[in-house]
Each structure stands twice: as C-alpha cells, then as structure tokens.
mmCIF file of C-alpha atoms and ligand atoms in Angstrom:
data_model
loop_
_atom_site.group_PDB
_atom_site.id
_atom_site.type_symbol
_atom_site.label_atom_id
_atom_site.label_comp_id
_atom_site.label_asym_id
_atom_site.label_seq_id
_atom_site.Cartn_x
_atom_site.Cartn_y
_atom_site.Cartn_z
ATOM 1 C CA UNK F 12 68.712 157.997 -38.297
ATOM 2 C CA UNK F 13 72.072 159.122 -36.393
ATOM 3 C CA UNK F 14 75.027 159.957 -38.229
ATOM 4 C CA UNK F 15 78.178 161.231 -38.051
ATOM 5 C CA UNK F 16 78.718 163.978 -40.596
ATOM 6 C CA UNK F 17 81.202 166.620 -41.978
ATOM 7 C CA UNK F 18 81.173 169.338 -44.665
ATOM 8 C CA UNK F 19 84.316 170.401 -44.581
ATOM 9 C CA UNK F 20 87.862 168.978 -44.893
ATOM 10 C CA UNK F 21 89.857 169.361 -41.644
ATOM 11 C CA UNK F 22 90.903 167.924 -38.186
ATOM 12 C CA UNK F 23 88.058 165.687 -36.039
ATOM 13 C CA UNK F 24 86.482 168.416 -34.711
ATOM 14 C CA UNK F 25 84.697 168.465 -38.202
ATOM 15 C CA UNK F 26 82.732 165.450 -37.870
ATOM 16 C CA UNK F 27 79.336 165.874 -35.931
ATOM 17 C CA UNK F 28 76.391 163.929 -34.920
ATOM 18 C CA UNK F 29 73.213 164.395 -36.343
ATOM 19 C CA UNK F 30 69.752 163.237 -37.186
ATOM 20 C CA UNK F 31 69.152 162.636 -40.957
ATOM 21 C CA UNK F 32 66.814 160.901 -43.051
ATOM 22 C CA UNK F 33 67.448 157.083 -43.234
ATOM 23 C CA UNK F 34 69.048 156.088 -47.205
ATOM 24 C CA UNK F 35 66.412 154.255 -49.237
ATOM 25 C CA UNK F 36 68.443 151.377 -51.641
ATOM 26 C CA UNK F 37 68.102 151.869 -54.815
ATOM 27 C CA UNK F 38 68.424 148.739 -57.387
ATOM 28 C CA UNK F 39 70.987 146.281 -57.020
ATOM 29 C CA UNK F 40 71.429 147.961 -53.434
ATOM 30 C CA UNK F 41 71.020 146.549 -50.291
ATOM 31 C CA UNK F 42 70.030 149.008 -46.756
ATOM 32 C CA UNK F 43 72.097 147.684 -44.016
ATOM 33 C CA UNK F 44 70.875 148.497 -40.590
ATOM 34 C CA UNK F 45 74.869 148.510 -39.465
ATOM 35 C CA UNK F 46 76.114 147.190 -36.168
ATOM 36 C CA UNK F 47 79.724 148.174 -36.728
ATOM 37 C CA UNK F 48 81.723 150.005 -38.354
ATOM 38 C CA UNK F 49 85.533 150.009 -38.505
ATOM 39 C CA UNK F 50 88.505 152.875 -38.989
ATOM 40 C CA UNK F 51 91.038 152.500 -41.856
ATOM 41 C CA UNK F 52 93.317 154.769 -42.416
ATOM 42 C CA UNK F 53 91.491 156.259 -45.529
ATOM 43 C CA UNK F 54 88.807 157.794 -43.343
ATOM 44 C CA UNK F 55 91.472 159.888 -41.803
ATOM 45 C CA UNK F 56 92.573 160.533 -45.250
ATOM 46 C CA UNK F 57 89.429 161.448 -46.647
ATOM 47 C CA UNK F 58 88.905 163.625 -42.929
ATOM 48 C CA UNK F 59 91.715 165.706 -44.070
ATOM 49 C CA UNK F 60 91.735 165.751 -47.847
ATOM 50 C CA UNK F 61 95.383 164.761 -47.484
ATOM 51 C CA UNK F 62 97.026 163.151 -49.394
ATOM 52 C CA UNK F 63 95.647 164.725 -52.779
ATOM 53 C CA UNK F 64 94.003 161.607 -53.857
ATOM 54 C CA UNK F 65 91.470 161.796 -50.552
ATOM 55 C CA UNK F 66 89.962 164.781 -52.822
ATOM 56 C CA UNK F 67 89.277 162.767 -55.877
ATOM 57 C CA UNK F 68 85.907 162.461 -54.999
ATOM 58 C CA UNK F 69 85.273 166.122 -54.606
ATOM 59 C CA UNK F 70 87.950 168.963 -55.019
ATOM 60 C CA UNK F 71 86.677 171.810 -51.992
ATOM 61 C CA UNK F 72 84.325 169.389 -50.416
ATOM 62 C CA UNK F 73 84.077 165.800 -50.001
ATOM 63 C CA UNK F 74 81.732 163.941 -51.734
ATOM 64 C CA UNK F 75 80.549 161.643 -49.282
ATOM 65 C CA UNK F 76 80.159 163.266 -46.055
ATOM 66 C CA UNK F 77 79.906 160.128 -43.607
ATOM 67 C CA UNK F 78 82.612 158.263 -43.710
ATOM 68 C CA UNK F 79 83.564 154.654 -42.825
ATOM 69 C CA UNK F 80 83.759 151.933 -45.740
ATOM 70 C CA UNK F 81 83.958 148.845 -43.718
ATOM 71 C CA UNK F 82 80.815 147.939 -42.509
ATOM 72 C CA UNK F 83 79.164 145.020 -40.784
ATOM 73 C CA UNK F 84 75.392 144.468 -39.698
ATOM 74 C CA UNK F 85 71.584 143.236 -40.697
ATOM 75 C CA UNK F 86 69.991 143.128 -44.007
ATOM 76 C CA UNK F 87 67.102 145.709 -43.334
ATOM 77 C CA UNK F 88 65.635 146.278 -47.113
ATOM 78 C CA UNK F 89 66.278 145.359 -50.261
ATOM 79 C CA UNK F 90 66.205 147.273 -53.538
ATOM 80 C CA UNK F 91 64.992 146.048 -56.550
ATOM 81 C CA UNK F 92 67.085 142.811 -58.677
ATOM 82 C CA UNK F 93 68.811 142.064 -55.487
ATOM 83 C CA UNK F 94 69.016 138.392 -55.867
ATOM 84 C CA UNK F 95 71.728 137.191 -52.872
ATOM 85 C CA UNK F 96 70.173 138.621 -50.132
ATOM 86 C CA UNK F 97 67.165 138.459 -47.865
ATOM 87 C CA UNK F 98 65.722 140.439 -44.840
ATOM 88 C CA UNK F 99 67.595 140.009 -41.922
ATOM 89 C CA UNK F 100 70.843 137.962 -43.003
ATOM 90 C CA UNK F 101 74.414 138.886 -41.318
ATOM 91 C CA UNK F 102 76.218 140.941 -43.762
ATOM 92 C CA UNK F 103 79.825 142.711 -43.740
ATOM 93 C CA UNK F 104 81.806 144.213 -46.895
ATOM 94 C CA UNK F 105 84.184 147.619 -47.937
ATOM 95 C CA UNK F 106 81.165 149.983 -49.402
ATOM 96 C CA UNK F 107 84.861 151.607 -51.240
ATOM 97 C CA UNK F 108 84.883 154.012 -53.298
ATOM 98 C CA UNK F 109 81.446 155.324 -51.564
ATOM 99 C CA UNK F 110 81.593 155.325 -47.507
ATOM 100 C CA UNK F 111 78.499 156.015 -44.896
ATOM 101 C CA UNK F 112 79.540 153.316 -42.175
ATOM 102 C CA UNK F 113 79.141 155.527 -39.453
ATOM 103 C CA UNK F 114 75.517 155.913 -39.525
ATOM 104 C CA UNK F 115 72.900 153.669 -38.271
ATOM 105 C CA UNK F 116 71.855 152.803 -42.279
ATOM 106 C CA UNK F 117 73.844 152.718 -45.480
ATOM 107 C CA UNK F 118 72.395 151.682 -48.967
ATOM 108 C CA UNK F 119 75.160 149.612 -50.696
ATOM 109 C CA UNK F 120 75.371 147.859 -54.411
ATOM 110 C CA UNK F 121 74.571 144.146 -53.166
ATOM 111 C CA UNK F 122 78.172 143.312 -54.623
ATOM 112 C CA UNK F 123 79.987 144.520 -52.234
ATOM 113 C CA UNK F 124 78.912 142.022 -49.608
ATOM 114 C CA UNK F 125 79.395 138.842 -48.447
ATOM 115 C CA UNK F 126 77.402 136.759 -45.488
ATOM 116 C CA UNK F 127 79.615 137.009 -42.327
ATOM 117 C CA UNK F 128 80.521 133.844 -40.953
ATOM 118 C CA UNK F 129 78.715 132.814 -37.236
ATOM 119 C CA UNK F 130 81.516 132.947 -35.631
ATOM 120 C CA UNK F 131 82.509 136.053 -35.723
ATOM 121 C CA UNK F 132 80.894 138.944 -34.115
ATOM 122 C CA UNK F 133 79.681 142.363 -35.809
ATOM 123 C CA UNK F 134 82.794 143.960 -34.534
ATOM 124 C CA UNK F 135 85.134 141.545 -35.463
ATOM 125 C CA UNK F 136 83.614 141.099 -39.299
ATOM 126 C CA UNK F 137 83.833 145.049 -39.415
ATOM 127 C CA UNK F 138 87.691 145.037 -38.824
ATOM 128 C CA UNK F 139 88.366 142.423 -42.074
ATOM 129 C CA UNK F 140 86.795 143.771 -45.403
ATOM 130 C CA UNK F 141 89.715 146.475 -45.961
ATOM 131 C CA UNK F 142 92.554 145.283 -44.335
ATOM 132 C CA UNK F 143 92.493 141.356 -45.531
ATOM 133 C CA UNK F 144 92.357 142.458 -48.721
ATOM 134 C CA UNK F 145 95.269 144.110 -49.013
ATOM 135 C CA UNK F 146 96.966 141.849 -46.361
ATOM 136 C CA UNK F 147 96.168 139.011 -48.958
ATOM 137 C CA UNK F 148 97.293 140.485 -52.141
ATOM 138 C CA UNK F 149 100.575 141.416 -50.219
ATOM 139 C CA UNK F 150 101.309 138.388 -48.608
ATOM 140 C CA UNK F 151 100.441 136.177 -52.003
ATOM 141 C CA UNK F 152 103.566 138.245 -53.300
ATOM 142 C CA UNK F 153 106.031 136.306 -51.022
ATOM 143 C CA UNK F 154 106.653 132.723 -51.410
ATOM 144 C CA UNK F 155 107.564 130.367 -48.557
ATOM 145 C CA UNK F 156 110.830 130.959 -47.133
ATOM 146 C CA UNK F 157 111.554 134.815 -48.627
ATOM 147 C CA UNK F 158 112.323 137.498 -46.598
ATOM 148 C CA UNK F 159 109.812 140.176 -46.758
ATOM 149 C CA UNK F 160 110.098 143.484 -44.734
ATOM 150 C CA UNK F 161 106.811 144.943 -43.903
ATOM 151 C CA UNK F 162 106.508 148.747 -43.307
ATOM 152 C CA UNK F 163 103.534 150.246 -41.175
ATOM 153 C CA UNK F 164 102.856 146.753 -39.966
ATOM 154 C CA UNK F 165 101.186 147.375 -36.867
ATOM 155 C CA UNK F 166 98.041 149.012 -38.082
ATOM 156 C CA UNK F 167 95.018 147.069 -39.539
ATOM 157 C CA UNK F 168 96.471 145.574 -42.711
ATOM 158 C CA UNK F 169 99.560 145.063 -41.420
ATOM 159 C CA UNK F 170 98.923 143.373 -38.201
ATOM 160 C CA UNK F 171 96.856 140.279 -40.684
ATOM 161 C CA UNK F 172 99.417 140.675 -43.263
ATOM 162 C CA UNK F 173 102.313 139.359 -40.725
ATOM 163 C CA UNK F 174 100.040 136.541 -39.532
ATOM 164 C CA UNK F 175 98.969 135.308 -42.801
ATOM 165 C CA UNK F 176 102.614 135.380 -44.400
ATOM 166 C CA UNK F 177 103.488 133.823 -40.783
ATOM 167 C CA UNK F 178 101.495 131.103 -41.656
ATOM 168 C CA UNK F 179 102.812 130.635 -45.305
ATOM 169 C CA UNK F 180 106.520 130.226 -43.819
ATOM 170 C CA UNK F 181 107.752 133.563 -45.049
ATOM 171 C CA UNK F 182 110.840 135.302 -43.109
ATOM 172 C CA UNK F 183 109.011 138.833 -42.040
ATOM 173 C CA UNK F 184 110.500 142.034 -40.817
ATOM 174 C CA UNK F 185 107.907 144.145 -39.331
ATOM 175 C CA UNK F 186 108.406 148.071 -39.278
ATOM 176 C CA UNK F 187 106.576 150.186 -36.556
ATOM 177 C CA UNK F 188 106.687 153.014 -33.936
ATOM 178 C CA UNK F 189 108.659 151.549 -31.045
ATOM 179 C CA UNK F 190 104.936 151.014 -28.793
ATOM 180 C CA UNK F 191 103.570 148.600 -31.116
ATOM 181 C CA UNK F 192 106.820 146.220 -31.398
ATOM 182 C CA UNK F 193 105.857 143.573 -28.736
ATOM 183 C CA UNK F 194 102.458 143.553 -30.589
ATOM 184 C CA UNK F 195 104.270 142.745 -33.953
ATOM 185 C CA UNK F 196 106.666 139.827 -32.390
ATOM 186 C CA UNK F 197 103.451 138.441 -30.606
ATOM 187 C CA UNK F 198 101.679 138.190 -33.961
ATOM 188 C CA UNK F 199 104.469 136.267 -35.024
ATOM 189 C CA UNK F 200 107.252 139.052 -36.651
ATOM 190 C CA UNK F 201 110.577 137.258 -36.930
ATOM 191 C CA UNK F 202 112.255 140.662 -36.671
ATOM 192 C CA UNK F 203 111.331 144.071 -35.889
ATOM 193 C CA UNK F 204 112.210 147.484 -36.400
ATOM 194 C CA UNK F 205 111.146 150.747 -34.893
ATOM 195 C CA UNK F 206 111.053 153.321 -37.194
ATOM 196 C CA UNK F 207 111.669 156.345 -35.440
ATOM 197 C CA UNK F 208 115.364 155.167 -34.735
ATOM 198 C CA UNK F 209 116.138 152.800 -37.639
ATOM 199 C CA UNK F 210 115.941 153.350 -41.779
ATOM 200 C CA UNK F 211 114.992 149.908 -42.675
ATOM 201 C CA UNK F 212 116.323 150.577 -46.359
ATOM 202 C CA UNK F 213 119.469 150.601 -44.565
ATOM 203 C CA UNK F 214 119.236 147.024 -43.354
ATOM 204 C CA UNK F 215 117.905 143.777 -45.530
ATOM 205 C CA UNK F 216 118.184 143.159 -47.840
ATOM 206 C CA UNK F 217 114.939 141.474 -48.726
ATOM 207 C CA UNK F 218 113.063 139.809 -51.393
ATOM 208 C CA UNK F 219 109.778 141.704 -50.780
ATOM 209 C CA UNK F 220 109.551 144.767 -49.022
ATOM 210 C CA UNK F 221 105.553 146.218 -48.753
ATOM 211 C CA UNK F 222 105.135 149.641 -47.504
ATOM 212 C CA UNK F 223 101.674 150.488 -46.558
ATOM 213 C CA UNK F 224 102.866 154.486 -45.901
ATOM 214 C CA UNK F 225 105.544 154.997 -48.373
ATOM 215 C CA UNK F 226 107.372 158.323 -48.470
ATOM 216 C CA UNK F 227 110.753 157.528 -49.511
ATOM 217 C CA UNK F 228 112.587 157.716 -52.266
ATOM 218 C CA UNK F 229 112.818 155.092 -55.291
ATOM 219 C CA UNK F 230 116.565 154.971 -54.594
ATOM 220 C CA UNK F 231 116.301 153.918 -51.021
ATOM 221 C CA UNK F 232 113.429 151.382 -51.749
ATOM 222 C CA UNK F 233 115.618 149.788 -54.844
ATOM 223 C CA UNK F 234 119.039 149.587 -51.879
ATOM 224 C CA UNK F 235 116.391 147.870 -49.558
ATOM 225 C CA UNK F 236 116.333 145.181 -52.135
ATOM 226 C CA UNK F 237 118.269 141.330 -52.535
ATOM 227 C CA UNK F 238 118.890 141.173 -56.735
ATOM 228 C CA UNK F 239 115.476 140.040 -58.371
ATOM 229 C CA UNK F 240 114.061 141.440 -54.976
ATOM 230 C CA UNK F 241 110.378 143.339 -55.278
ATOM 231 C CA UNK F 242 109.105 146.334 -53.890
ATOM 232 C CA UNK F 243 105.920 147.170 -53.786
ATOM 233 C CA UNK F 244 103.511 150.499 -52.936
ATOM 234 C CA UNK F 245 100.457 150.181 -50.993
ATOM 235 C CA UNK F 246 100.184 153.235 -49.172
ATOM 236 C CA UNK F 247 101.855 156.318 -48.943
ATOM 237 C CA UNK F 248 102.292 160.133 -49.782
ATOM 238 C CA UNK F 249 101.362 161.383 -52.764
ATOM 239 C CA UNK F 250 105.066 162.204 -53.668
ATOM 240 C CA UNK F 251 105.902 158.869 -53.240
ATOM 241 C CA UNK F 252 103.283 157.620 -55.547
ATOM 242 C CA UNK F 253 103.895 160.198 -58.223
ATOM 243 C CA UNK F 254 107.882 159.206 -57.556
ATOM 244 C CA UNK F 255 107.300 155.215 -58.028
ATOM 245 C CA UNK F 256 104.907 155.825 -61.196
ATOM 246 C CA UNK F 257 107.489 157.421 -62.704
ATOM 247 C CA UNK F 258 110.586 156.323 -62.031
ATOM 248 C CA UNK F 259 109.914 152.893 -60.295
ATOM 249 C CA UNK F 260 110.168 151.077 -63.447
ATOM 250 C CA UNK F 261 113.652 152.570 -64.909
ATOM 251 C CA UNK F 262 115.206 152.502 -61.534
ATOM 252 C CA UNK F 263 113.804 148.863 -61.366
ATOM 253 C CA UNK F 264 115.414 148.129 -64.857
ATOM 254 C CA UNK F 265 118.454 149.349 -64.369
ATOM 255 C CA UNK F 266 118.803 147.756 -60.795
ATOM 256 C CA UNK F 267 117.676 144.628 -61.733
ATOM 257 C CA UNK F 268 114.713 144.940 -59.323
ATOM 258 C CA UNK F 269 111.236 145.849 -59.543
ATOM 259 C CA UNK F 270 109.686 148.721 -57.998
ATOM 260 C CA UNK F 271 105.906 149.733 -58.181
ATOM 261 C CA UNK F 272 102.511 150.506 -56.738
ATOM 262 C CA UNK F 273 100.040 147.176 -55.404
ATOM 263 C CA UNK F 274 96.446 147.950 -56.507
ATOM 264 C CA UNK F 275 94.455 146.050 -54.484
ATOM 265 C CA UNK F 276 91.300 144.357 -56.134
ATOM 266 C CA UNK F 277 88.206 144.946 -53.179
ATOM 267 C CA UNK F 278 85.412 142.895 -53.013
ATOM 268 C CA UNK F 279 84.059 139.714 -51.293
ATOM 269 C CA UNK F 280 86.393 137.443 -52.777
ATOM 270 C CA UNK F 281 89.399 139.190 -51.594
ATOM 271 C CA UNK F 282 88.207 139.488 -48.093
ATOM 272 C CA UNK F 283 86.238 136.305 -47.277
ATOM 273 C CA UNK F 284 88.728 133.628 -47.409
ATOM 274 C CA UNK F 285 90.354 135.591 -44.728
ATOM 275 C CA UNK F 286 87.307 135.921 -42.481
ATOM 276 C CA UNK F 287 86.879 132.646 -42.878
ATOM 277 C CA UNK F 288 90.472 131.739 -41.344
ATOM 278 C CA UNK F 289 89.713 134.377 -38.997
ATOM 279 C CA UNK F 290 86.419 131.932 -38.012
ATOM 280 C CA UNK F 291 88.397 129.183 -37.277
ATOM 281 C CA UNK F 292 91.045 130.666 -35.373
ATOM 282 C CA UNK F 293 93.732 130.423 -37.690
ATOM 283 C CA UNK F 294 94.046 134.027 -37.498
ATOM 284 C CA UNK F 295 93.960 136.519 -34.912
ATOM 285 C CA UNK F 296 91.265 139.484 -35.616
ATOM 286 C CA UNK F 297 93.515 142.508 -34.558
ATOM 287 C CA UNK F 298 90.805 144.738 -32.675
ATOM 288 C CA UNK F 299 92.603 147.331 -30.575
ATOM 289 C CA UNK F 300 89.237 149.545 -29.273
ATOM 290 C CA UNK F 301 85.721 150.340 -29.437
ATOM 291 C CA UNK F 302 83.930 153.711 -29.507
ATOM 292 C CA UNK F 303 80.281 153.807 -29.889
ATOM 293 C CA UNK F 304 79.021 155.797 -32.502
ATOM 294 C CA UNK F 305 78.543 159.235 -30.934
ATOM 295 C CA UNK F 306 82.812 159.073 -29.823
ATOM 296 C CA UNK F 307 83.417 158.797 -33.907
ATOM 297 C CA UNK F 308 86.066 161.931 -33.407
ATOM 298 C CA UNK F 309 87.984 160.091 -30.539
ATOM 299 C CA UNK F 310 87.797 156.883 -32.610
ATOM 300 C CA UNK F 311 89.752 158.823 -35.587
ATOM 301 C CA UNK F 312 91.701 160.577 -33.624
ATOM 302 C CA UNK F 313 93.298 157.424 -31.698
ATOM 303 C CA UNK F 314 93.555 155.913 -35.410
ATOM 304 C CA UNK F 315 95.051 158.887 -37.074
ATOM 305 C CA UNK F 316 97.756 159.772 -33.955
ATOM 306 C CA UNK F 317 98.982 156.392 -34.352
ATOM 307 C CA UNK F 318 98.341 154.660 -31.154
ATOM 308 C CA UNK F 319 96.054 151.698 -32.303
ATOM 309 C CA UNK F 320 97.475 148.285 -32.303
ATOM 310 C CA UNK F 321 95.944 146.817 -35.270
ATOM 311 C CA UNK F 322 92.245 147.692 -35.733
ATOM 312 C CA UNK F 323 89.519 150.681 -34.565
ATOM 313 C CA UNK F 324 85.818 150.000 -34.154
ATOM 314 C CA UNK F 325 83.261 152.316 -33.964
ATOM 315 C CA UNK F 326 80.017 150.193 -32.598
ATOM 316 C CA UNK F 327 77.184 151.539 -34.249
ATOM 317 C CA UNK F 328 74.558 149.666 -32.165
ATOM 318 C CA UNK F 329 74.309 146.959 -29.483
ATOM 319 C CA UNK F 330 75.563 143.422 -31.054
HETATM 320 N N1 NAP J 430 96.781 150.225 -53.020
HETATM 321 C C1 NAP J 430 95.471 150.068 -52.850
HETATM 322 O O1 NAP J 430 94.766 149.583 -53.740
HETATM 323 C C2 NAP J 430 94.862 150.486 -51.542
HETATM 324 C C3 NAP J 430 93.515 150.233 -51.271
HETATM 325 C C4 NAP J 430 93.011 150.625 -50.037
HETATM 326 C C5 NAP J 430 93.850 151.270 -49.111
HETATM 327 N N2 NAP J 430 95.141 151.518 -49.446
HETATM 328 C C6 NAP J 430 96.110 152.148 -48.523
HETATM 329 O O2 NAP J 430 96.693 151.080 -47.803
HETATM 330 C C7 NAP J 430 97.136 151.553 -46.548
HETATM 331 C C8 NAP J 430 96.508 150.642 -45.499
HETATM 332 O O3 NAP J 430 96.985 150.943 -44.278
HETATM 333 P P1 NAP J 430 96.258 150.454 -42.962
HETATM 334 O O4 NAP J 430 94.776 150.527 -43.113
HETATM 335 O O5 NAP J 430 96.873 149.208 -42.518
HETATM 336 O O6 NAP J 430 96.701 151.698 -42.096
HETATM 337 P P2 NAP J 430 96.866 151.869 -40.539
HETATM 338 O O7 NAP J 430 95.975 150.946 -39.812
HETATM 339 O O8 NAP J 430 96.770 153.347 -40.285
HETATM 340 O O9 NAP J 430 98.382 151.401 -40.309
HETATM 341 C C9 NAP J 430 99.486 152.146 -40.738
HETATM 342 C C10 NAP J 430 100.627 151.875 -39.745
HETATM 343 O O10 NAP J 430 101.791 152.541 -40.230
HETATM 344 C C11 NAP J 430 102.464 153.159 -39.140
HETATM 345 N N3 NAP J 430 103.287 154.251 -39.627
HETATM 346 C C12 NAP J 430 102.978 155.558 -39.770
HETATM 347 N N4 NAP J 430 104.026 156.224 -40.296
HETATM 348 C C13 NAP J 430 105.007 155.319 -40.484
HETATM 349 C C14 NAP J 430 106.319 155.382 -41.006
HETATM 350 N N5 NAP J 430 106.855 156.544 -41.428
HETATM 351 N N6 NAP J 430 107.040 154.248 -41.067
HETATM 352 C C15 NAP J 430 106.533 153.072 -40.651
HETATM 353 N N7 NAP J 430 105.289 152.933 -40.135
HETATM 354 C C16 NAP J 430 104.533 154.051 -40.063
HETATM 355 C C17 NAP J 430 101.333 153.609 -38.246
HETATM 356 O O11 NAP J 430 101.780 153.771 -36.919
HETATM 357 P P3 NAP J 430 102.097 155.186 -36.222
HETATM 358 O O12 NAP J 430 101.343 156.243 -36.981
HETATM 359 O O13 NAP J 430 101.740 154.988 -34.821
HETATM 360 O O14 NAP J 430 103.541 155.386 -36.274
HETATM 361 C C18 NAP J 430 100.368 152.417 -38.347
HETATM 362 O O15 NAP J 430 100.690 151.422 -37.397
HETATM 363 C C19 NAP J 430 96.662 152.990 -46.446
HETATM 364 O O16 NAP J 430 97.731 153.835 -46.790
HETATM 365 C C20 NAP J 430 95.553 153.093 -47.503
HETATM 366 O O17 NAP J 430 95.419 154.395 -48.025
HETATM 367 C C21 NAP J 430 95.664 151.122 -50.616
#
C-alpha cells in the first residue's frame, strides 16, 4: 500500500511516499481501507518532536512513523472479537494515541470508531473526530450568556468550538492572526481579536477564556479573568503546561479564579453528537483544502505555517 512515512524528527521534507506492506488487524482491530484523512495540529507536532510531549512516544525517533489520527473510510477486514462492525460499513474516528491516517490502510482497536452519518462525505467526517471533541468539552464549560474568549480559534477546533457555543447563546471573543478574522465573525464570533497586534489578557474580562496554544504566563491568564472567571489549557507550549500544573492552582486560589489544563476525553461519544449536528446542518464543517495523498508535505506545511481557515484534508483515495 502507499504511505507517507518519516524516520526522523524534522521539517516536511521528512515525510516521503512509499510502498509498504498493507497492516493486518489484529483482535479487537478493525483495517480501514481510508478515504480521508485530516491535519490537526498534533501531526505537525509529532513532525517536529516539538513541543517535548510530541516525543513521548519515542525519545530520538518517533514511534509511529505515519502520521494522521483522524481518519475516515471503508471497513475492509476485521480482526478477531470485533463485534460492531462488518465489511464494508462507513467508518470515521481519532486512531489517538497511535496515528497511520495517511496511508491507504490502518488497523485500529474497533473502539475508536463510530459509523459516519450519510450525509456527510469522507472528507467532511475526517475533519470532526479531533477537533469536536475538544470543541465540545470546551464549549460545555460556558453556560448561556457568559463571555468566553477563545484563543487560536480559527484552526480546526476552534472554528466548531465558536459555532457550537454560538448556538448555546454564549458571548464569544475569538483570537486569531488578522487573515482569518472575517472567517471567525462569519462563523458567528461576537468579537474578534488579532493577535499579532492585541494581548487579549489585556482586554475582557471574561468568564471562560480557552486557549488552544497557550504560552503565556499564569499571571496574565488569571488578569484575563471576571472574579469566579475560568481559564482553561488545551493547547500550548510545554512551558506553559509545566507553568499552569504548577502554579495554576495557587495563583487560582489566591485570585479567586481557576486556572488549569482541559484533558479532553477522545472517543466516539465525544465526537459523534457533533457529526451528527454537522449532518443536519446545524453546524458548519470547517474544511479549508484538500491535498491528495502524495502532496502530504504541502498539506502540513499549509497547516503548520498557519494559513488554514479551519480544517486540512489529505484525500487518501477517490470518495
Ligand atoms: N488537552 C487535550 O486533551 C488535547 C487533546 C488533543 C489535542 N490537544 C491540543 O489542542 C490543540 C488543538 O488545536 P487545533 O487542532 O484546533 O489547532 P489548529 O487547527 O492548528 O489551530 C490553532 C490556531 O491557533 C492559531 N495561533 C497560532 N499561534 C497563536 C497565538 N500565539 N495566539 C493565537 N492564535 C494562535 C493558529 O493560527 P496561525 O498559526 O495562523 O496564527 C491556528 O488558527 C492543539 O494544541 C493540540 O495539541 C489537546
């Protein structure tokens, strides 16, 4: 089968195209013939080894060496005890903490997926897995009528995370490089902020504040904050996480706020209810562009340099 492959950590230029044998599932896995595949910003992570928890999987050399975790495509064998899946059916799901999306096959543990609705098509089910299910356990943070501030909203999570807490009524404030503003207020962003010229902790306050690439420090988050207000940690350096572990919780208790890291739960029932708003056109599917397989570099590379609006997909094979 083809895949796209690298050995080493480093830039895109690492990643290469080859011909290797085809997975076989082994029990409780399922081999998905995959139609899509899409970017999130851990695959340029784990490209680079950067921040330090990309290398947790392997120290000098990464550990899986095809990468791409959200997947979507056909049931094409099944290993044995897998019970919720035949030959054939339309399947999407985050293969996280393993990855192999970009490759024409991928044995996955059968729990990681979920049917993908009709209605949506390979690419579009691709996009979800990953960034609904952090958008969700963000946006259930904010009740109707707060004002969160979201920070790196225009990439994959973010751009569903402003549409869902949209929907629920919430006030947001969407943070972004100045080229993916109009984006944000189309999605439905009562405010927005372009990064590059504005500190947001400067302006707010707010009663939720998500940042999907923290890198600031637990003082600045904690001044971001109304009194009661909540910030939370979903992405970021590894300073910043090392910083929030640490001293999140007394700057939190003396401030009267809370500060910490969101841990998002993955799996089917974190991403599905989304896709399934996504079906009926309650929500917008953010897909900015699609590479075919063999333009995997040029796909990270757009990702990584920050030009996407919303999601990347790499199509792995005709729909
Ligand atoms: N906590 C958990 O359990 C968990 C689980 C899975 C993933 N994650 C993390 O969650 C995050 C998900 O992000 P995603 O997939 O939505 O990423 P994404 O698609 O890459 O979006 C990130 C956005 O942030 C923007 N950005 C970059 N630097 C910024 C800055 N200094 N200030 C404001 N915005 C900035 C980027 O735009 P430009 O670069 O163009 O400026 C981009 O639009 C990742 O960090 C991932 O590692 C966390």
């Amino acid at each position: 089968m083809r895949a796209v492959v690298y050995e080493r950590y480093g830039s895109p230029e690492r990643l290469e195209l080859r011909d290797i044998p085809r997975p076989v599932p082994g029990a409780g896995e399922v081999l998905v013939e995959v139609v899509a595949a899409s970017v999130n910003l851990s695959d340029w992570e784990g490209l680079h080894g950067s921040p330090a928890y990309a290398r947790l999987g392997g120290l000098f050399r990464p550990r899986w060496q095809i990468l791409g975790t959200d997947i979507a495509g056909r049931v094409a064998a099944l290993g044995d005890g897998v019970t919720g899946f035949g030959i054939g059916d339309e399947v999407f799901g985050d293969i996280m903490p393993r990855s192999g999306g970009f490759a024409e096959f991928v044995a996955v543990p059968e729990s990681t997926l979920a049917h993908k609705p009709a209605q949506l098509s390979f690419a579009e089910a691709s996009a979800l897995p990953q960034a609904a299910a952090i958008a969700t356990h963000a946006v259930a943070l904010a009740a109707p009528g707060a004002r969160m501030l979201l920070n790196g909203a225009g990439g994959g999570s973010g751009s569903l995370a402003v549409q869902l807490a949209v929907a629920k009524g919430v006030q947001v404030t969407a943070v972004d490089n100045a080229g993916k503003l109009d984006f944000l207020r189309a999605l439905g962003a009562d405010e927005v902020i372009d990064y590059r010229r504005d500190d947001f902790t400067r302006r707010g306050p707010y009663d939720l504040v998500v940042d999907l690439v923290a890198r600031r420090s637990v003082f600045a988050y904690a001044r971001s904050l109304a009194k009661g207000g909540r910030f939370v940690m979903v992405g970021g350096t590894g300073r910043a996480l090392i910083r929030m572990l640490t001293a999140g919780a007394v700057v939190g208790a003396l401030t009267g706020k809370r500060l910490g890291v969101l841990f998002v739960r993955q799996g089917p029932s974190a991403f599905v209810p989304v896709a399934h708003r996504c079906a009926a056109g309650e929500v917008r599917v953010p897909i900015d562009r699609v590479f075919p397989l063999e333009e995997v570099p040029e796909a990270l590379a757009w990702h990584g340099e920050g030009r996407a609006l919303g999601k990347v997909v790499v199509a792995v094979r005709d729909e």
